[in-house]
N, CA and C of each residue as an Amber inpcrd file, in Angstrom:
protein
   537
 -30.2220000 -10.2050000 -19.4490000 -29.3680000  -9.5800000 -19.6740000
 -29.6410000  -8.0090000 -20.7550000 -30.0770000  -8.2660000 -21.1650000
 -30.6600000  -7.2690000 -22.6850000 -31.4680000  -6.1480000 -21.5430000
 -32.3330000  -6.1910000 -21.3640000 -32.8090000  -5.4110000 -20.3610000
 -32.4460000  -4.8390000 -19.5820000 -31.6790000  -5.6150000 -18.7070000
 -31.0590000  -4.8570000 -17.0820000 -30.3230000  -3.9310000 -18.0520000
 -29.3410000  -4.2920000 -18.7400000 -28.1270000  -3.4100000 -19.3980000
 -28.7600000  -1.9000000 -20.0340000 -30.1360000  -2.3520000 -20.5800000
 -30.9280000  -1.0140000 -21.0070000 -31.5430000  -0.6010000 -19.5780000
 -31.7540000  -0.6840000 -19.2450000 -33.0240000  -0.4840000 -18.5720000
 -31.9540000   0.7950000 -17.6900000 -30.4630000   0.8090000 -17.2160000
 -29.3960000   0.7540000 -16.3790000 -28.6830000   1.5080000 -16.8130000
 -28.4610000   0.8680000 -18.5540000 -27.4250000   1.8920000 -19.4460000
 -25.6930000   1.2950000 -18.5810000 -26.1640000  -0.0010000 -18.8450000
 -24.4040000  -1.1090000 -17.9900000 -23.7840000  -1.0740000 -19.3330000
 -22.8410000  -1.1650000 -18.9850000 -21.5640000  -2.1210000 -19.7040000
 -21.4050000  -3.5060000 -19.8980000 -21.0980000  -4.0430000 -21.1440000
 -21.5020000  -5.8380000 -20.8960000 -20.2640000  -6.2730000 -19.8760000
 -18.5320000  -4.5170000 -19.8100000 -17.5770000  -5.4370000 -18.7550000
 -18.4080000  -4.9600000 -16.9550000 -19.6610000  -4.2580000 -16.7280000
 -20.3330000  -4.4370000 -15.4350000 -21.2960000  -5.1710000 -15.1200000
 -21.6060000  -5.4970000 -16.5400000 -22.8240000  -6.5560000 -16.0500000
 -21.7720000  -7.5300000 -16.0400000 -21.0180000  -8.4500000 -16.6800000
 -20.3270000  -8.9810000 -16.0880000 -19.8370000  -9.2190000 -14.7570000
 -19.1430000  -7.6330000 -14.2310000 -18.4120000  -8.2730000 -13.0050000
 -19.5690000  -7.7870000 -12.1240000 -20.7060000  -7.7700000 -12.2420000
 -22.3650000  -8.1890000 -11.1630000 -22.3230000  -9.7010000 -11.4540000
 -22.3770000  -9.8340000 -12.2600000 -22.9360000 -11.9110000 -12.5280000
 -21.6210000 -12.9370000 -11.4140000 -20.7460000 -11.3670000 -11.4110000
 -19.1490000 -12.4960000 -10.7480000 -19.8610000 -12.3820000  -9.3620000
 -19.8580000 -10.8030000  -9.0100000 -20.2600000 -11.0980000  -7.6080000
 -22.0330000 -11.4370000  -7.2840000 -22.0970000 -11.5660000  -7.7040000
 -24.1250000 -12.2070000  -7.5330000 -23.0910000 -14.3520000  -7.2520000
 -22.3280000 -14.4310000  -8.0660000 -21.6220000 -15.7840000  -7.7680000
 -21.2540000 -15.9270000  -6.6680000 -20.6860000 -15.0580000  -6.3080000
 -19.6520000 -15.1400000  -4.7550000 -20.5540000 -15.3200000  -4.0110000
 -21.4300000 -15.0750000  -4.1220000 -22.7920000 -14.0800000  -3.1360000
 -23.5040000 -15.5440000  -3.3180000 -24.0390000 -15.6280000  -4.1840000
 -24.9160000 -17.6540000  -4.3110000 -23.7890000 -18.9200000  -3.9190000
 -22.6100000 -19.0270000  -3.9340000 -22.0160000 -19.3190000  -2.5720000
 -22.2390000 -19.7150000  -0.9980000 -23.1220000 -18.5610000  -0.8280000
 -23.0050000 -18.1780000   0.7800000 -21.3050000 -18.7480000   1.6060000
 -20.3470000 -17.9870000   1.3110000 -19.7690000 -18.6540000   2.3950000
 -19.0260000 -19.9250000   1.9920000 -19.1460000 -20.8210000   1.4720000
 -19.3030000 -22.6210000   1.5550000 -20.1110000 -23.4370000   1.2070000
 -20.8590000 -22.7850000   1.7560000 -22.5260000 -23.1580000   3.0500000
 -23.2500000 -23.8530000   2.0440000 -24.5380000 -24.1130000   1.7730000
 -26.3280000 -24.0080000   0.8410000 -27.2000000 -24.7650000   1.4850000
 -28.1600000 -24.4030000   1.5780000 -29.4030000 -23.7680000   2.7630000
 -30.3160000 -25.2540000   2.1300000 -30.4410000 -26.1680000   3.5010000
 -31.0970000 -27.3070000   2.6260000 -32.7560000 -26.8120000   3.4780000
 -34.1870000 -26.6010000   4.3150000 -34.9030000 -26.8740000   5.3360000
 -33.9010000 -26.2250000   5.9570000 -33.5010000 -24.5830000   5.9220000
 -33.1920000 -23.7620000   7.1520000 -32.1100000 -24.7020000   7.5500000
 -31.2480000 -25.4090000   7.1870000 -29.9680000 -25.7940000   7.8670000
 -28.9730000 -26.1100000   6.5560000 -27.8590000 -24.6810000   6.8540000
 -26.8030000 -24.6530000   6.4320000 -25.9620000 -25.6060000   5.9610000
 -25.1860000 -26.8010000   4.5050000 -24.8850000 -27.5560000   4.9900000
 -23.4400000 -27.3650000   3.5340000 -21.3750000 -28.1070000   4.6080000
 -21.3090000 -27.7990000   3.8460000 -21.3030000 -29.6790000   2.5630000
 -20.9150000 -29.0470000   0.7770000 -20.1280000 -30.4000000   0.5110000
 -18.6070000 -29.8510000   0.4160000 -19.1300000 -31.7480000   0.5070000
 -17.1320000 -32.4320000   0.3870000 -17.6260000 -33.4300000  -0.5350000
 -16.3080000 -33.8590000  -1.1270000 -15.7470000 -34.5290000  -2.2860000
 -14.8730000 -35.3290000  -1.5110000 -14.6480000 -36.8180000  -2.1820000
 -14.3490000 -38.0790000  -2.1020000 -13.9760000 -38.2050000  -2.8470000
 -11.8910000 -37.3420000  -3.7870000 -12.4020000 -38.8370000  -5.0710000
 -10.8440000 -39.0630000  -4.7040000 -11.0390000 -40.9820000  -4.8830000
 -10.3500000 -41.9020000  -4.7030000 -11.1230000 -43.4430000  -5.6720000
  -9.4820000 -44.1070000  -6.0200000 -10.0840000 -44.9810000  -6.4730000
 -10.5900000 -45.7740000  -5.9490000 -10.5320000 -46.5150000  -4.9880000
 -10.5250000 -47.2700000  -3.9470000 -11.2280000 -46.8090000  -2.7150000
 -12.4340000 -47.6020000  -2.8770000 -13.3180000 -47.8000000  -1.5570000
 -13.0650000 -48.1950000  -0.2990000 -11.6350000 -49.1210000  -0.2280000
 -11.8430000 -48.6830000   1.7830000 -10.3580000 -47.4020000   1.7500000
 -10.3020000 -46.4750000   1.0340000  -9.5000000 -45.8360000   2.0540000
 -10.8380000 -44.6220000   1.5190000 -11.4710000 -44.5350000   0.6520000
 -12.7280000 -43.3580000   0.7810000 -13.1830000 -43.6950000   1.9410000
 -13.3770000 -45.1750000   2.7830000 -13.4270000 -45.4500000   3.7380000
 -13.4560000 -44.6160000   5.0380000 -12.3710000 -44.9690000   5.1210000
 -11.4300000 -44.6060000   6.3910000 -12.0060000 -43.2730000   5.9160000
 -11.0830000 -42.4240000   5.2580000 -11.2480000 -40.3180000   6.0120000
 -12.8650000 -40.5710000   6.0080000 -14.3730000 -41.3010000   5.1690000
 -14.8450000 -41.3800000   5.5560000 -15.5170000 -40.8240000   6.8850000
 -14.7140000 -42.4210000   7.9760000 -15.1460000 -42.6370000   9.3680000
 -14.1540000 -41.0560000   9.6920000 -13.0210000 -41.1560000   9.3660000
 -12.5830000 -39.5460000   9.6740000 -13.0070000 -37.5150000   9.7500000
 -14.0910000 -38.3170000   8.7480000 -14.5740000 -37.5520000   7.8510000
 -15.7850000 -37.0900000   9.9410000 -16.1050000 -37.9420000   8.9550000
 -17.9380000 -37.8280000   9.9250000 -17.5770000 -37.2850000  12.1190000
 -16.7530000 -38.0100000  12.0660000 -16.4730000 -37.6740000  13.4490000
 -15.2480000 -35.6150000  14.2920000 -14.8120000 -35.6430000  13.0810000
 -14.8280000 -34.2960000  12.8360000 -15.3400000 -33.6770000  12.6460000
 -16.1060000 -33.5000000  11.4490000 -17.8700000 -32.4070000  11.1010000
 -18.3390000 -32.3670000  12.6730000 -18.7200000 -33.7190000  13.1670000
 -20.2500000 -33.9570000  13.8580000 -19.5170000 -33.3610000  15.5530000
 -17.8320000 -33.4470000  15.6800000 -17.0020000 -32.6840000  16.5600000
 -17.2820000 -31.3670000  16.4260000 -17.4300000 -31.0130000  14.8730000
 -17.3850000 -28.9500000  15.4240000 -18.3380000 -28.4360000  15.0440000
 -19.6830000 -29.9480000  15.0840000 -21.3870000 -29.2240000  14.5850000
 -21.0350000 -28.5090000  13.1880000 -20.7530000 -28.7550000  12.2160000
 -20.9770000 -28.6370000  11.3400000 -21.1990000 -29.3860000   9.8980000
 -22.5010000 -29.3700000  10.0230000 -24.0210000 -30.3490000   9.0200000
 -22.3000000 -29.9500000   7.1280000 -22.2450000 -31.6690000   6.7070000
 -22.1510000 -31.6300000   5.6540000 -23.0390000 -32.2470000   4.1510000
 -22.6010000 -32.2330000   3.6080000 -22.5010000 -33.2800000   2.3430000
 -22.1380000 -33.8380000   2.3450000 -21.9300000 -34.8840000   1.9360000
 -20.1240000 -36.1190000   1.0830000 -20.4430000 -36.9650000   0.0120000
 -19.3300000 -36.2280000  -0.7420000 -20.1890000 -37.2050000  -2.3530000
 -18.7470000 -37.5620000  -2.5790000 -18.5250000 -39.4710000  -2.8730000
 -17.7050000 -40.1090000  -3.2270000 -17.6590000 -40.9740000  -4.5070000
 -16.6710000 -40.6900000  -5.2140000 -16.3940000 -40.4160000  -6.0790000
 -15.0880000 -41.2290000  -6.5640000 -14.9560000 -42.2420000  -7.5550000
 -14.4510000 -43.4350000  -8.2350000 -12.9270000 -43.0400000  -9.5020000
 -12.9050000 -42.2230000  -9.4030000 -11.9260000 -41.5210000 -10.6910000
 -12.0440000 -39.5620000 -11.0890000 -11.2320000 -39.5100000 -11.4970000
 -11.6510000 -37.9680000 -11.3350000 -12.3420000 -37.8730000 -12.9760000
 -12.4240000 -38.5270000 -13.8650000 -13.3590000 -38.8620000 -14.7830000
 -14.7690000 -37.6450000 -14.1100000 -15.4380000 -39.0740000 -13.1930000
 -16.2940000 -39.0140000 -12.7950000 -16.8690000 -37.9430000 -12.0830000
 -15.3590000 -36.8870000 -10.9710000 -16.1620000 -35.7390000 -10.2840000
 -16.0960000 -35.1240000 -10.4770000 -15.8490000 -34.7160000 -12.2660000
 -15.5050000 -33.2100000 -13.0780000 -16.4240000 -33.3940000 -13.8270000
 -17.0950000 -34.7840000 -13.7420000 -18.6220000 -35.0100000 -14.4610000
 -19.3820000 -33.8660000 -13.7420000 -19.2690000 -33.7190000 -11.9090000
 -20.1060000 -33.3800000 -10.8600000 -19.4720000 -31.9740000 -10.7890000
 -19.1490000 -31.4970000 -10.5900000 -18.4400000 -30.9860000 -10.9700000
 -18.3920000 -29.3020000 -11.7330000 -19.3560000 -28.6270000 -10.9870000
 -18.9810000 -26.6360000 -11.1130000 -18.3100000 -26.4730000  -9.8900000
 -17.9180000 -24.8110000 -10.1780000 -17.0770000 -23.9950000  -9.6150000
 -18.0020000 -23.5860000  -8.6690000 -17.6030000 -23.6300000  -6.8450000
 -18.4290000 -23.1770000  -6.2950000 -19.5340000 -24.2420000  -5.0610000
 -19.4200000 -25.3310000  -6.5890000 -19.8720000 -26.4590000  -5.0980000
 -19.6210000 -27.0380000  -4.0530000 -18.3260000 -27.5260000  -4.2370000
 -17.9190000 -28.6880000  -3.3780000 -16.9820000 -26.8820000  -2.4600000
 -16.7800000 -26.7780000  -0.9020000 -15.7460000 -26.1920000  -0.7900000
 -14.6930000 -26.5290000   0.1270000 -14.4500000 -28.4260000  -0.0790000
 -13.9320000 -29.2680000   0.2130000 -13.3680000 -30.2150000  -0.8250000
 -11.8550000 -30.7090000  -1.5820000 -12.5190000 -31.7240000  -2.0730000
 -10.3990000 -32.7230000  -2.0550000 -11.2660000 -33.7990000  -1.5610000
  -9.8590000 -34.7800000  -0.9620000  -9.5540000 -35.6850000  -2.2330000
  -7.8670000 -35.3010000  -3.0330000  -8.2020000 -36.0190000  -3.7210000
  -7.1140000 -37.2270000  -4.1300000  -7.1330000 -38.1530000  -4.3210000
  -6.1410000 -39.3370000  -3.9640000  -5.3970000 -39.2380000  -5.6300000
  -3.9470000 -38.8060000  -5.6570000  -3.1290000 -38.1880000  -6.9320000
  -2.6820000 -39.4230000  -7.5640000  -2.4950000 -41.3750000  -7.2900000
  -2.5730000 -42.2620000  -7.6780000  -3.7590000 -42.7420000  -7.8880000
  -4.9520000 -42.6090000  -9.3970000  -6.0930000 -43.5450000 -10.3300000
  -5.2210000 -44.3970000 -11.0550000  -7.0300000 -44.7800000 -11.4220000
  -6.8710000 -45.1470000 -12.9160000  -7.3290000 -44.0000000 -13.4630000
  -6.7930000 -43.6870000 -14.6450000  -7.1260000 -42.5260000 -15.9320000
  -6.1930000 -41.4880000 -14.9790000  -7.1210000 -40.3330000 -14.7440000
  -6.7980000 -39.0290000 -14.8240000  -6.0990000 -38.7950000 -13.3700000
  -4.7920000 -37.9860000 -13.0900000  -4.0130000 -38.2510000 -11.8710000
  -4.5920000 -37.4150000 -10.7080000  -5.1850000 -37.3820000  -9.4160000
  -5.5660000 -36.6120000  -8.3270000  -5.0350000 -35.1820000  -8.7520000
  -3.8720000 -35.1730000  -9.0660000  -2.7010000 -33.6700000  -9.9380000
  -3.1810000 -32.7710000 -11.0920000  -4.4820000 -33.6440000 -12.0000000
  -4.6040000 -33.5010000 -13.8240000  -6.2200000 -32.7570000 -12.4500000
  -6.6000000 -33.6530000 -11.9060000  -8.5270000 -33.6020000 -11.4800000
  -7.4750000 -32.0200000 -10.8150000  -7.1170000 -31.7120000 -10.3020000
  -6.7150000 -30.1900000  -8.9760000  -6.8320000 -28.7550000  -9.9310000
  -5.1980000 -29.1720000 -10.7790000  -5.6340000 -28.8110000 -12.0130000
  -7.1570000 -28.2100000 -12.8920000  -8.1560000 -29.6690000 -13.5460000
  -8.8120000 -28.4910000 -13.8840000  -9.8650000 -28.0960000 -13.0120000
  -9.6120000 -28.6720000 -11.9820000 -10.2790000 -27.7290000 -11.0820000
 -10.0470000 -25.8310000 -10.1870000  -8.6210000 -25.7010000 -10.2570000
  -8.1150000 -24.4390000 -10.5110000  -7.9910000 -23.5730000 -11.7710000
  -8.4990000 -24.7290000 -12.3260000  -8.7440000 -23.4360000 -13.5210000
 -10.1600000 -22.7340000 -13.4040000 -10.9850000 -23.8210000 -13.1140000
 -11.9410000 -22.1760000 -13.2790000 -13.0540000 -22.1860000 -11.4160000
 -11.9900000 -22.5850000 -10.0330000 -12.0650000 -22.8220000  -8.7730000
 -10.9240000 -22.3470000  -8.0040000 -10.6740000 -21.0760000  -7.7580000
  -9.7650000 -20.8250000  -7.1340000 -10.2620000 -21.4500000  -5.3680000
 -11.5190000 -21.3140000  -4.9110000 -11.5130000 -20.5420000  -3.8890000
 -11.6120000 -22.3470000  -2.2300000 -11.8190000 -23.3210000  -3.7950000
 -11.9000000 -24.4560000  -3.3200000 -11.1040000 -24.9210000  -2.7780000
 -10.9630000 -25.9150000  -1.0540000  -9.9390000 -26.1310000  -0.7200000
  -9.2840000 -27.4650000  -1.4550000  -8.1540000 -27.9290000  -1.6210000
  -8.0660000 -29.6770000  -2.1190000  -6.8940000 -30.1470000  -1.2900000
  -7.3750000 -31.2070000  -0.7300000  -6.5470000 -32.0790000  -0.1690000
  -5.7120000 -33.1570000  -0.5400000  -4.9930000 -33.3180000  -0.8750000
  -3.9940000 -34.0170000  -1.4540000  -4.1750000 -36.1700000  -0.5790000
  -4.3190000 -36.5600000  -1.4300000  -4.0280000 -38.4890000  -0.6590000
  -3.8740000 -39.0840000  -1.3040000  -2.0130000 -40.2280000  -0.5360000
  -1.1670000 -40.4190000  -1.8710000  -0.7320000 -40.9990000  -0.5980000
   0.1530000 -41.8580000  -1.7210000   1.1320000 -43.4250000  -0.7060000
   2.6890000 -42.5200000  -0.9980000   2.6890000 -41.6350000  -1.2190000
   3.6820000 -41.2970000  -1.8600000   4.6000000 -39.2900000  -2.1430000
   4.9150000 -38.8120000  -1.5920000   5.5200000 -37.4770000  -1.5740000
   6.5100000 -36.5710000  -2.5540000   5.8490000 -37.8050000  -3.5530000
   5.8260000 -37.4010000  -5.1480000   6.2290000 -36.0660000  -5.6150000
   4.5830000 -36.0450000  -5.8960000   3.8170000 -34.3780000  -6.0290000
   3.6130000 -33.7280000  -4.8690000   4.1660000 -33.5570000  -3.7900000
   4.0540000 -32.8980000  -2.5670000   4.6640000 -31.2100000  -3.3450000
   5.7950000 -30.9920000  -4.0990000   5.8440000 -29.6120000  -4.2090000
   4.7400000 -29.2600000  -5.1200000   4.5380000 -29.9250000  -6.5870000
   3.4970000 -30.2170000  -7.5460000   2.2580000 -29.3410000  -6.6250000
   1.8480000 -30.2170000  -5.2450000   0.6820000 -29.6490000  -4.7620000
   0.2600000 -28.0760000  -4.2870000   1.5870000 -27.6670000  -3.8030000
   2.1800000 -25.4060000  -3.8690000   1.3500000 -25.3250000  -4.7450000
   1.7270000 -25.6810000  -6.5080000   1.2230000 -25.4510000  -7.6010000
  -0.1930000 -25.4090000  -8.1510000  -1.0140000 -26.0030000  -6.9890000
  -2.7630000 -25.1370000  -6.7730000  -2.9880000 -25.2740000  -5.6890000
  -2.4200000 -24.9070000  -5.3830000  -3.1780000 -23.7830000  -3.7520000
  -3.3380000 -25.3080000  -3.1890000  -3.3940000 -26.1010000  -2.0860000
  -2.7710000 -27.2460000  -1.6060000  -3.6940000 -27.4030000  -0.3270000
  -4.8640000 -27.3100000   0.3820000  -4.7930000 -27.6190000   1.9050000
  -3.5180000 -27.5630000   2.1050000  -3.5170000 -29.6470000   2.3580000
  -2.4550000 -30.4350000   3.0740000  -1.9660000 -31.4550000   1.8590000
  -1.1840000 -32.4240000   1.8440000  -0.8510000 -33.2420000   1.5280000
  -0.3220000 -35.1470000   2.4810000  -1.3780000 -35.5590000   2.4100000
  -2.0960000 -35.8780000   3.8870000  -1.8360000 -38.0000000   3.1080000
   0.2260000 -38.1910000   3.6490000   0.7430000 -39.7680000   3.2450000
  -0.8390000 -40.4000000   4.0980000  -0.2380000 -41.8180000   3.1000000
  -1.1740000 -43.0500000   3.5970000  -1.0840000 -43.8380000   4.3450000
  -2.1630000 -44.5560000   4.7730000  -3.4210000 -45.0490000   5.4540000
  -2.9250000 -43.0430000   7.0150000  -4.0650000 -42.4150000   6.2240000
  -3.7610000 -41.2260000   7.0690000  -4.2430000 -41.0500000   8.9050000
  -3.4010000 -40.6610000   9.7850000  -3.2270000 -40.1020000  11.4350000
  -3.9700000 -39.4000000  11.3980000  -4.9300000 -39.5190000  12.4570000
  -5.1880000 -38.3970000  13.1670000  -5.2560000 -38.0220000  13.4590000
  -3.9860000 -37.4210000  13.2040000  -3.7570000 -35.9950000  13.8620000
  -3.0830000 -35.5230000  12.4520000  -3.0490000 -35.8590000  11.2410000
  -1.8140000 -35.7710000  10.2720000  -3.5060000 -34.5560000   9.7470000
  -4.7590000 -35.2740000   9.9990000  -6.3280000 -35.2560000   9.3300000
  -7.0970000 -34.4780000   9.9590000  -6.6220000 -34.0580000  11.0980000
  -7.2000000 -32.3900000  12.2440000  -6.0810000 -31.5110000  11.4440000
  -5.0350000 -31.5280000  11.3540000  -3.7800000 -30.6000000  10.9410000
  -4.5430000 -29.9770000   9.7430000  -5.0950000 -31.0170000   9.0510000
  -5.1960000 -30.7950000   7.4240000  -6.6960000 -29.9610000   7.1880000
  -7.4600000 -29.7560000   8.9380000  -8.8660000 -30.0880000   8.1800000
  -8.7040000 -27.6790000   9.2640000  -7.7990000 -28.2550000   9.9080000
  -7.6830000 -26.7490000  10.6970000  -6.8750000 -26.2480000   9.6150000
  -6.6420000 -26.8940000   9.1550000  -6.1510000 -25.6310000   8.2090000
  -6.9520000 -25.2280000   6.9990000  -7.8770000 -25.3760000   6.6110000
  -9.4370000 -25.6490000   5.8780000 -10.8340000 -23.8780000   7.0410000
 -10.1460000 -24.1190000   7.6980000 -10.4500000 -22.7040000   8.6360000
 -12.1380000 -22.6650000   8.4710000 -12.7630000 -23.8930000   8.8910000
 -14.2590000 -24.3050000   8.8330000 -14.9050000 -23.3090000   9.8300000
 -16.4140000 -22.8360000   9.6160000 -17.0650000 -22.5950000  11.4220000
 -17.7470000 -22.4890000  11.2480000 -18.9880000 -23.5660000  12.0260000
 -19.8130000 -24.6600000  11.9700000 -21.0990000 -23.5980000  11.0370000
 -20.8390000 -22.4800000  11.0630000 -22.3050000 -21.0460000  10.2690000
 -22.3240000 -20.4410000   9.0600000 -22.5760000 -20.1330000   7.7370000
 -22.2600000 -18.8970000   7.5140000 -21.8920000 -18.0340000   7.8690000
 -20.5290000 -17.3610000   7.4030000 -20.5300000 -15.8120000   7.9870000
 -21.2080000 -14.8770000   6.6940000 -22.1380000 -13.6810000   7.4040000
 -23.2730000 -13.0060000   6.7140000 -22.2250000 -12.0700000   5.1610000
 -22.4810000 -12.5140000   4.1390000 -22.6090000 -11.3960000   3.6620000
 -22.5840000 -10.2640000   2.9030000 -22.6870000  -9.4770000   2.6440000
 -23.0560000  -7.7200000   1.8830000 -22.9420000  -7.0140000   1.0110000
 -23.1300000  -7.2230000  -0.2510000 -22.9890000  -6.2220000  -1.4940000
 -24.0140000  -4.9830000  -1.8170000 -22.5510000  -3.8090000  -1.3160000
 -23.4730000  -3.2760000  -1.7350000 -23.2150000  -2.9270000  -3.1820000
 -24.4520000  -2.0320000  -4.4080000 -25.0390000  -1.5800000  -5.4510000
 -24.5230000  -0.4560000  -5.7110000 -23.8270000   0.4090000  -6.3410000
 -24.0400000   1.0820000  -6.9900000 -24.5190000   1.5420000  -8.0740000
 -25.0950000   1.8120000  -8.9860000 -26.4130000   2.4380000 -10.3350000
 -24.9300000   3.5450000 -10.2350000 -24.5010000   4.1030000 -11.5090000
 -24.4140000   5.7210000 -11.5260000 -25.2740000   5.5040000 -12.5740000
 -25.6610000   6.3410000 -12.9830000 -26.3930000   6.7100000 -14.3730000
 -25.8400000   8.1350000 -15.2500000 -25.8430000   8.0110000 -16.6210000
 -25.5190000   9.2700000 -16.8000000 -26.2570000  10.1260000 -17.5340000
 -27.0060000  11.0550000 -17.0060000 -28.0760000  11.7530000 -18.3490000
 -27.3700000  11.2880000 -19.5550000 -25.7620000  11.3010000 -20.1750000
 -25.7310000  11.7460000 -21.7900000 -25.4500000  10.1340000 -22.4100000
 -25.6510000  10.0250000 -22.9150000 -25.8520000   8.7720000 -24.3760000
 -24.1290000   8.1300000 -23.8110000
């Protein structure tokens, strides 16, 4: 960082802004590349294995039909998910609201403190937190057992594409001869 700022005579703020732009580019429109194929990271956070299994089936069917390669991560608690979480890592996170330990809503607030682009979809047996879901910009709020039409609607609201969109960045350095 020091070498860059000395060479280009950049301020700390300019360097921070440039680093932020590179983080956006690194996200590569929700995909990561592995062996020439772009994959989307999706997490399911639910303490009930049977509910995760049901959702995995729906997700595999939908993503295969949409021809979107993805990698699925399963977590049985909000705490386990947050240990693995980093901004930009997950494109979609399915969150059960009622879990032992942290609630899905608490996890959603923790996600939003660091990542506003991640798509959040709540899973629950109650509409109790429906209104609060708007405060974390949730894409959808699914009631268990999740119906196929509701699941499909939630996925459509995510606005997924089958390949990453090109991202361009023009960086213009203005250099002044005066100190």
